[in-house]
């Protein structure tokens, strides 16, 4: 009797609402949250971010931490080894390498970030217009065609070669370098933005939004931009270091910022003659900082790329 | 002994960031020489993982095989070294994949991709392999075989590529051919041709076939026996006749209801989907995995995993409804207050 | 048909670069002899200007410049008026090409190798280590690395000559310094390409066919993974050319790059223009050859097919 009762209980139909509050199905994380989480999980990206933070902080406060001016000479104490007085030593004019390194950081970072931002803006505008216009009637295709021809031609010219040419004829200085770097630098970004927009445009949800009468600015703001953001940010983390490299390269071959202004490239160039005489600190510290900065941006970019790429996500 | 393949108690997990996914649990089945067995289930039910484990193709990590034996011609494949397994793969046991557009190497001539298997497994010379490969291309019904031999995959249509895949798989006359949704990516008319081809070749070469599909229509046309999988487990297994005439699992009923019925197409007939989605396999329910979606769920289904009830010889169903203590399915529906009449499962 | 079209585009690009170079040079305020005004009497300056066609109107100058270009005459140096740009390029070519090609071979061979090894050991220690090495390689500019290499291998260990040009030993350090960044980039590129290929369905097919691991990786994997890497040779070449500017300066190698940098320093405009055009032509030709070979190697692209 008892058994039968138990069986009846067991085989009683279950209330259809039984599973409603049970977590049988897994809630999904939002894309944004997942991205932030995976960036933080990515050790390389985190390392890059930390390094960048340190370098930027030191570029701001570093020169104030030592009681010397950037072009303050002390001919009594030239080419001194690193010591408690001069943390990174002094150069052949007795200037403090620590102070000059961080002043150089300001120049390099300013040029890198400014050039990359200008590239971004021009690239977004040209790439955006081109991508948006493509396939929009004869006129649209013509606009796209003209812009893309321009991009193609500029893309075919070696970047640094053109920059060198421009630098030869322009007044040297920070502004000039930024301009010279931006004249051709935007081409890569424009190509990427255009490609992204073209790809997105073929997506059904964009076509649906268009058919439903959503206004063009709204489509661009709500659909196109947010979906290209990821790849743009990743690209930015790669254009900044290449601009920084270009600046130090130009300064190294004598076309960059001019004395008394210091940049990592000019410091490395000045130190070239003395490397054999053993004054390693004059090359080492600016060289280390260029490398660390490039490393930080590249590591961050790699991490971001991994986290934004749905294929790479597990 | 007629038994070709025997899978016992197979369990496969996947390691992910979120924990371990229990992709295949406690799966046992067999395939006899020369028969066609279909494995049916919706996406994520563990069909592909099961057969890829049999072939030793599952990447470890992330996969972990935590239990089970795979006996092929009496030898346990799990205990074989990678090298020994490579001698079985492609010669005695081979596989055709779902997407013919991406399953062929795009930079290698089709003919070479066929001949390669013969060179590796049958020790044929290049010239012999070429001759045999051209024969295979003819066999699978591709016209102009000699010319086609020197072409690349992008010069083939989808159906032709799948024929090429089949000729690769059958080049060494294997004992067992595993076809993982071989027609899913193809047009309907091409689908029928490819299935017809496989059935035809099966009689010519006497190969046993495991056919994975989510399409019961395909099963009815080709298979002799059926295995129904859900959430990594076998829910019901029987002959094709029994599945269509006397199904014993609510999940099978659901699958049958979701087949479009051409015979009654005169009236507007709606397909009945199975409501809900498969359970989270990170932490599957303790009881029957189908219970959350089941119209006939009982208290016991929630708390206890049903055993495999033997309905007939070769027909088992993992469902408590088959327990002598259970009420009938109709009664339960009424009790659950839904009253919606179950569509006759015998349509 | 396609080749003709590409040739046309090639000539157009070269023409645009040459014009651009000409225009940029014309933007310079004054003329190259402005600084010599106090040194030479007016009639000498007049003669100099006439010798370089600077006394004629700009369109005529442009026309003469183009005519010279077509006849492969790149002009004469202003600083040392006995040397033509052609002779400068001629005398620097061997050294530059030796260092450049050596660096290119090292970058491609070891970059591809490193990338493939990393991809085959995906998410294992070897993978992480190679990729960290690659990022470091990208991060250290060659003009920082070169002095470092000199310090270690030439000064401290005395294994190799410090600088200048002569025996094969002189080429090792410059090529090494020049190849590091491209090597790292090639490695990363190859790795991601190889990972992509490893995830392709046809690799699973190859596995199911029971082929040996060697055969799977070599015939089905690397062959497909390496194709996109070929397109990368163009940018690689650009980075090598610009790299030679600083490397030849640091190692005191008498190559084209060093003459180019010197000409920038001396504002030797004909040399700057001539060298720029020369580099551009080489680059455009290389890009064309790469494109051609790619179409030859990848069966999916036919030479007869339309662009893209």
Coordinates of N, CA and C in Angstrom, one line a residue, chain C residues 38-202:
Chain C
X38 N 76.6 84.1 -51.1 CA 77.7 85.0 -50.7 C 79.0 84.4 -51.2
X39 N 79.1 83.1 -51.5 CA 80.3 82.4 -51.8 C 80.7 82.7 -53.3
X40 N 79.7 82.5 -54.1 CA 80.0 82.7 -55.5 C 79.6 84.0 -56.1
X41 N 80.3 84.5 -57.1 CA 79.8 85.7 -57.8 C 78.5 85.4 -58.6
X42 N 77.8 86.4 -58.9 CA 76.5 86.2 -59.5 C 76.5 85.4 -60.8
X43 N 77.6 85.7 -61.6 CA 77.6 85.0 -62.9 C 77.8 83.5 -62.8
X44 N 78.6 83.1 -61.8 CA 78.8 81.7 -61.5 C 77.5 81.1 -61.1
X45 N 76.7 81.7 -60.2 CA 75.4 81.2 -59.8 C 74.5 81.1 -61.0
X46 N 74.5 82.1 -61.8 CA 73.7 82.1 -63.0 C 74.0 80.8 -63.9
X47 N 75.3 80.5 -64.0 CA 75.7 79.4 -64.8 C 75.3 78.1 -64.2
X48 N 75.4 78.0 -62.8 CA 75.0 76.9 -62.1 C 73.5 76.6 -62.3
X49 N 72.7 77.7 -62.1 CA 71.2 77.6 -62.3 C 70.9 77.1 -63.7
X50 N 71.6 77.6 -64.7 CA 71.4 77.2 -66.1 C 71.7 75.7 -66.2
X51 N 72.8 75.3 -65.6 CA 73.2 73.9 -65.7 C 72.2 72.9 -65.2
X52 N 71.4 73.4 -64.1 CA 70.4 72.6 -63.6 C 69.0 73.0 -64.1
X53 N 69.0 73.7 -65.1 CA 67.7 74.2 -65.7 C 66.8 75.0 -64.8
X54 N 67.4 75.5 -63.8 CA 66.6 76.3 -62.8 C 66.2 77.6 -63.3
X55 N 66.8 78.1 -64.4 CA 66.5 79.4 -64.9 C 65.3 79.4 -65.8
X56 N 64.8 78.2 -66.1 CA 63.6 78.1 -67.0 C 62.3 78.1 -66.3
X57 N 61.2 78.4 -66.9 CA 59.9 78.4 -66.2 C 59.6 76.9 -65.7
X58 N 58.8 76.8 -64.7 CA 58.6 75.6 -64.0 C 58.0 74.5 -65.0
X59 N 57.0 74.8 -65.8 CA 56.5 73.8 -66.8 C 57.6 73.2 -67.6
X60 N 58.5 74.1 -68.1 CA 59.6 73.6 -68.9 C 60.6 72.7 -68.1
X61 N 60.8 73.1 -66.9 CA 61.6 72.3 -66.0 C 61.0 70.9 -65.8
X62 N 59.7 70.9 -65.6 CA 59.0 69.6 -65.4 C 59.1 68.7 -66.7
X63 N 59.0 69.4 -67.8 CA 59.1 68.7 -69.1 C 60.5 68.0 -69.2
X64 N 61.5 68.9 -68.9 CA 62.9 68.4 -69.1 C 63.1 67.2 -68.1
X65 N 62.6 67.4 -66.9 CA 62.8 66.4 -65.8 C 62.2 65.1 -66.3
X66 N 61.0 65.1 -66.8 CA 60.3 63.9 -67.3 C 61.1 63.3 -68.5
X67 N 61.6 64.2 -69.4 CA 62.3 63.6 -70.5 C 63.6 62.9 -70.0
X68 N 64.2 63.5 -69.0 CA 65.4 62.8 -68.4 C 65.0 61.5 -67.8
X69 N 63.9 61.5 -67.1 CA 63.4 60.2 -66.4 C 63.2 59.1 -67.5
X70 N 62.6 59.5 -68.6 CA 62.3 58.5 -69.6 C 63.6 57.9 -70.2
X71 N 64.6 58.8 -70.3 CA 65.8 58.3 -70.8 C 66.7 57.7 -69.7
X72 N 66.1 57.5 -68.5 CA 66.8 56.9 -67.4 C 67.9 57.7 -66.9
X73 N 67.8 59.0 -67.1 CA 68.9 59.9 -66.5 C 68.3 60.6 -65.3
X74 N 68.8 60.3 -64.2 CA 68.2 60.8 -62.9 C 68.8 62.1 -62.4
X75 N 69.8 62.6 -63.2 CA 70.3 63.9 -62.8 C 71.7 63.8 -62.2
X76 N 72.2 65.0 -61.8 CA 73.5 65.1 -61.3 C 73.5 65.7 -59.9
X77 N 74.4 65.2 -59.0 CA 74.4 65.7 -57.7 C 74.8 67.2 -57.7
X78 N 74.2 68.0 -56.8 CA 74.6 69.4 -56.6 C 75.9 69.5 -55.8
X79 N 75.9 68.6 -54.8 CA 77.0 68.7 -53.8 C 78.4 68.3 -54.4
X80 N 78.4 67.2 -55.0 CA 79.6 66.8 -55.8 C 79.2 66.7 -57.2
X81 N 79.5 67.8 -58.0 CA 78.9 67.8 -59.3 C 79.5 66.9 -60.3
X82 N 80.5 66.1 -59.9 CA 81.0 65.1 -60.8 C 80.2 63.8 -60.8
X83 N 79.4 63.7 -59.8 CA 78.7 62.4 -59.6 C 77.2 62.5 -60.1
X84 N 76.8 61.6 -61.0 CA 75.4 61.5 -61.3 C 74.7 60.6 -60.4
X85 N 73.4 60.8 -60.3 CA 72.6 60.0 -59.4 C 72.7 58.6 -59.9
X86 N 72.7 58.3 -61.2 CA 72.9 57.0 -61.7 C 74.1 56.3 -61.1
X87 N 75.2 57.1 -61.1 CA 76.5 56.4 -60.6 C 76.4 56.2 -59.1
X88 N 75.7 57.1 -58.4 CA 75.5 56.9 -57.0 C 74.8 55.6 -56.7
X89 N 73.6 55.5 -57.4 CA 72.8 54.3 -57.2 C 73.6 53.0 -57.7
X90 N 74.3 53.2 -58.8 CA 75.1 52.0 -59.3 C 76.2 51.6 -58.2
X91 N 76.9 52.6 -57.6 CA 77.9 52.1 -56.7 C 77.4 51.7 -55.4
X92 N 76.1 52.1 -55.0 CA 75.6 51.7 -53.7 C 74.8 50.4 -53.8
X93 N 74.4 50.1 -55.0 CA 73.4 49.0 -55.2 C 73.9 47.7 -54.6
X94 N 75.1 47.3 -54.9 CA 75.5 45.9 -54.4 C 75.4 45.8 -52.9
X95 N 76.0 46.8 -52.2 CA 76.0 46.7 -50.8 C 74.5 46.7 -50.2
X96 N 73.7 47.6 -50.7 CA 72.3 47.7 -50.3 C 71.6 46.4 -50.6
X97 N 71.7 45.9 -51.8 CA 71.0 44.7 -52.1 C 71.5 43.5 -51.3
X98 N 72.8 43.4 -51.1 CA 73.3 42.3 -50.3 C 72.6 42.3 -48.9
X99 N 72.7 43.5 -48.2 CA 72.2 43.6 -46.9 C 70.6 43.4 -46.9
X100 N 70.0 44.0 -47.8 CA 68.5 44.0 -47.9 C 68.0 42.5 -48.2
X101 N 68.6 41.9 -49.2 CA 68.2 40.5 -49.5 C 68.4 39.5 -48.4
X102 N 69.6 39.7 -47.8 CA 70.0 38.8 -46.7 C 68.9 38.9 -45.6
X103 N 68.6 40.2 -45.3 CA 67.6 40.5 -44.2 C 66.3 39.9 -44.6
X104 N 65.9 40.0 -45.9 CA 64.6 39.6 -46.4 C 64.5 38.1 -46.2
X105 N 65.6 37.4 -46.6 CA 65.6 35.9 -46.6 C 65.5 35.5 -45.1
X106 N 66.3 36.1 -44.3 CA 66.3 35.8 -42.8 C 64.8 36.0 -42.3
X107 N 64.3 37.2 -42.6 CA 63.0 37.5 -42.1 C 61.9 36.5 -42.5
X108 N 61.9 36.2 -43.8 CA 60.9 35.3 -44.3 C 61.1 33.9 -43.8
X109 N 62.3 33.3 -43.9 CA 62.5 31.9 -43.5 C 62.2 31.7 -42.0
X110 N 62.9 32.6 -41.2 CA 62.7 32.3 -39.8 C 61.3 32.8 -39.3
X111 N 60.8 33.9 -39.9 CA 59.5 34.4 -39.5 C 58.4 33.3 -39.8
X112 N 58.5 32.7 -41.0 CA 57.5 31.7 -41.3 C 57.6 30.5 -40.4
X113 N 58.9 30.1 -40.1 CA 59.1 29.0 -39.2 C 58.6 29.2 -37.8
X114 N 58.9 30.4 -37.3 CA 58.5 30.7 -35.9 C 57.0 30.7 -35.9
X115 N 56.3 31.3 -36.9 CA 54.9 31.4 -36.9 C 54.2 30.1 -36.9
X116 N 54.8 29.2 -37.8 CA 54.2 27.9 -37.9 C 54.4 27.0 -36.6
X117 N 55.6 27.1 -36.1 CA 55.8 26.4 -34.8 C 54.9 26.9 -33.7
X118 N 54.7 28.2 -33.6 CA 53.8 28.8 -32.6 C 52.4 28.3 -32.9
X119 N 51.9 28.3 -34.1 CA 50.5 27.9 -34.4 C 50.3 26.5 -34.1
X120 N 51.3 25.6 -34.4 CA 51.1 24.2 -34.2 C 51.1 23.9 -32.7
X121 N 51.7 24.8 -31.9 CA 51.6 24.6 -30.4 C 50.7 25.6 -29.8
X122 N 49.6 25.9 -30.5 CA 48.7 26.9 -30.0 C 48.3 26.8 -28.5
X123 N 48.4 28.0 -27.9 CA 48.1 28.0 -26.4 C 49.0 27.2 -25.6
X124 N 50.1 26.8 -26.1 CA 51.1 26.1 -25.2 C 52.3 27.1 -25.0
X125 N 53.2 26.7 -24.1 CA 54.3 27.6 -23.7 C 55.1 28.1 -24.9
X126 N 55.4 27.2 -25.9 CA 56.1 27.6 -27.1 C 55.4 28.8 -27.8
X127 N 54.1 28.7 -27.9 CA 53.3 29.7 -28.6 C 53.5 31.0 -27.9
X128 N 53.3 31.0 -26.6 CA 53.3 32.2 -25.8 C 54.7 32.9 -25.9
X129 N 55.7 32.0 -25.8 CA 57.1 32.5 -25.8 C 57.4 33.1 -27.2
X130 N 57.0 32.4 -28.3 CA 57.4 33.0 -29.6 C 56.6 34.3 -29.8
X131 N 55.4 34.4 -29.3 CA 54.6 35.6 -29.6 C 55.1 36.8 -28.8
X132 N 55.6 36.5 -27.6 CA 56.2 37.6 -26.8 C 57.5 38.0 -27.4
X133 N 58.3 37.1 -27.9 CA 59.5 37.4 -28.6 C 59.1 38.3 -29.9
X134 N 58.1 37.9 -30.6 CA 57.7 38.6 -31.8 C 57.3 40.1 -31.4
X135 N 56.5 40.2 -30.4 CA 56.1 41.6 -30.0 C 57.3 42.4 -29.6
X136 N 58.2 41.8 -28.9 CA 59.4 42.5 -28.5 C 60.2 42.9 -29.8
X137 N 60.3 42.0 -30.7 CA 61.0 42.2 -32.0 C 60.4 43.4 -32.7
X138 N 59.0 43.5 -32.7 CA 58.4 44.6 -33.4 C 58.6 45.9 -32.6
X139 N 58.8 45.8 -31.3 CA 58.8 47.0 -30.5 C 60.2 47.7 -30.5
X140 N 61.3 46.9 -30.7 CA 62.6 47.5 -30.7 C 62.9 48.1 -32.1
X141 N 63.0 49.4 -32.2 CA 63.4 49.9 -33.6 C 64.8 49.5 -33.9
X142 N 65.0 49.3 -35.3 CA 66.3 48.8 -35.7 C 67.4 49.7 -35.4
X143 N 67.1 51.0 -35.3 CA 68.3 52.0 -35.0 C 68.6 51.9 -33.5
X144 N 67.8 51.3 -32.7 CA 68.2 51.0 -31.3 C 68.9 49.7 -31.2
X145 N 68.4 48.7 -32.0 CA 68.9 47.4 -31.9 C 70.3 47.3 -32.5
X146 N 70.6 48.1 -33.6 CA 71.8 48.0 -34.3 C 73.0 48.4 -33.4
X147 N 73.0 49.5 -32.7 CA 74.1 49.8 -31.8 C 74.3 48.8 -30.7
X148 N 73.1 48.3 -30.3 CA 73.2 47.2 -29.2 C 73.9 46.0 -29.7
X149 N 73.6 45.6 -31.0 CA 74.3 44.4 -31.6 C 75.8 44.7 -31.7
X150 N 76.1 46.0 -32.2 CA 77.5 46.3 -32.3 C 78.2 46.2 -31.0
X151 N 77.6 46.7 -30.0 CA 78.2 46.7 -28.6 C 78.4 45.3 -28.2
X152 N 77.5 44.4 -28.4 CA 77.6 43.0 -27.9 C 78.6 42.2 -28.8
X153 N 78.3 42.1 -30.1 CA 79.0 41.2 -30.9 C 80.4 41.7 -31.4
X154 N 80.4 43.1 -31.6 CA 81.6 43.6 -32.2 C 82.6 44.1 -31.1
X155 N 82.0 44.9 -30.1 CA 82.9 45.5 -29.1 C 83.2 44.5 -28.0
X156 N 82.2 44.0 -27.4 CA 82.4 43.1 -26.2 C 83.0 41.8 -26.6
X157 N 82.4 41.1 -27.6 CA 82.8 39.8 -27.9 C 83.8 39.7 -29.0
X158 N 83.9 40.8 -29.7 CA 84.9 41.0 -30.9 C 84.7 39.8 -31.9
X159 N 83.5 39.4 -32.1 CA 83.3 38.3 -33.1 C 83.2 38.8 -34.5
X160 N 82.6 40.0 -34.6 CA 82.4 40.5 -36.0 C 82.9 42.0 -36.1
X161 N 83.1 42.4 -37.3 CA 83.6 43.8 -37.5 C 82.6 44.8 -37.0
X162 N 83.0 45.9 -36.5 CA 82.1 47.0 -36.0 C 81.3 47.6 -37.1
X163 N 82.0 48.0 -38.1 CA 81.2 48.7 -39.2 C 82.0 48.6 -40.5
X164 N 81.5 49.4 -41.4 CA 82.1 49.5 -42.8 C 81.8 48.3 -43.6
X165 N 82.4 48.1 -44.8 CA 82.0 47.2 -45.8 C 83.2 46.4 -46.4
X166 N 83.0 45.2 -46.7 CA 84.2 44.5 -47.2 C 83.8 43.0 -47.4
X167 N 84.1 42.2 -46.4 CA 83.9 40.8 -46.5 C 82.4 40.5 -46.1
X168 N 82.1 39.2 -46.2 CA 80.7 38.8 -45.8 C 80.4 39.0 -44.4
X169 N 81.5 39.0 -43.6 CA 81.3 39.2 -42.1 C 80.6 40.6 -41.9
X170 N 80.9 41.5 -42.8 CA 80.4 42.9 -42.6 C 78.9 42.9 -42.8
X171 N 78.4 41.9 -43.4 CA 76.9 42.0 -43.8 C 76.1 41.4 -42.7
X172 N 76.7 40.6 -41.8 CA 75.9 39.8 -40.8 C 75.1 40.7 -39.8
X173 N 75.8 41.6 -39.1 CA 75.1 42.4 -38.1 C 74.1 43.3 -38.8
X174 N 74.4 44.0 -39.8 CA 73.4 44.9 -40.5 C 72.2 44.1 -40.9
X175 N 72.4 42.9 -41.5 CA 71.2 42.1 -41.9 C 70.4 41.7 -40.7
X176 N 71.1 41.3 -39.7 CA 70.4 40.9 -38.5 C 69.5 42.0 -37.9
X177 N 70.2 43.2 -37.8 CA 69.4 44.3 -37.2 C 68.3 44.7 -38.1
X178 N 68.5 44.6 -39.4 CA 67.4 45.0 -40.3 C 66.3 44.0 -40.4
X179 N 66.6 42.7 -40.1 CA 65.6 41.7 -40.3 C 64.6 41.5 -39.1
X180 N 65.0 42.0 -37.9 CA 64.3 41.7 -36.7 C 62.8 42.0 -36.7
X181 N 62.5 43.3 -37.1 CA 61.1 43.7 -37.1 C 60.3 43.0 -38.1
X182 N 60.8 43.0 -39.4 CA 60.1 42.2 -40.4 C 59.9 40.8 -40.0
X183 N 60.9 40.2 -39.4 CA 60.8 38.8 -39.0 C 59.7 38.6 -38.0
X184 N 59.6 39.5 -37.0 CA 58.6 39.4 -36.0 C 57.2 39.6 -36.7
X185 N 57.1 40.5 -37.6 CA 55.8 40.7 -38.3 C 55.4 39.5 -39.1
X186 N 56.4 39.0 -39.8 CA 56.1 37.8 -40.6 C 55.6 36.6 -39.7
X187 N 56.3 36.5 -38.6 CA 55.9 35.4 -37.6 C 54.5 35.6 -37.2
X188 N 54.1 36.8 -36.8 CA 52.8 37.0 -36.3 C 51.8 36.7 -37.4
X189 N 52.1 37.2 -38.6 CA 51.2 37.0 -39.7 C 51.0 35.6 -40.1
X190 N 52.1 34.8 -40.1 CA 52.1 33.4 -40.4 C 51.3 32.7 -39.4
X191 N 51.5 33.0 -38.1 CA 50.9 32.3 -37.1 C 49.4 32.4 -37.2
X192 N 48.9 33.7 -37.4 CA 47.4 33.8 -37.5 C 46.9 33.2 -38.7
X193 N 47.6 33.2 -39.8 CA 47.2 32.5 -41.0 C 47.1 31.0 -40.8
X194 N 48.2 30.5 -40.2 CA 48.2 29.0 -39.9 C 47.1 28.6 -39.0
X195 N 46.9 29.4 -38.0 CA 45.8 29.1 -37.0 C 44.4 29.0 -37.8
X196 N 44.3 30.0 -38.7 CA 43.1 30.0 -39.5 C 42.9 28.7 -40.3
X197 N 44.0 28.3 -40.9 CA 44.0 27.1 -41.7 C 43.7 25.9 -40.9
X198 N 44.4 25.8 -39.7 CA 44.2 24.7 -38.8 C 42.7 24.5 -38.4
X199 N 42.0 25.6 -38.4 CA 40.6 25.5 -38.0 C 39.7 25.2 -39.2
X200 N 40.3 25.1 -40.4 CA 39.4 24.9 -41.6 C 39.0 23.4 -41.6
X201 N 37.8 23.3 -42.2 CA 37.2 21.9 -42.3 C 38.1 20.9 -43.1
X202 N 38.8 21.5 -44.1 CA 39.6 20.5 -44.9 C 40.8 19.9 -44.1

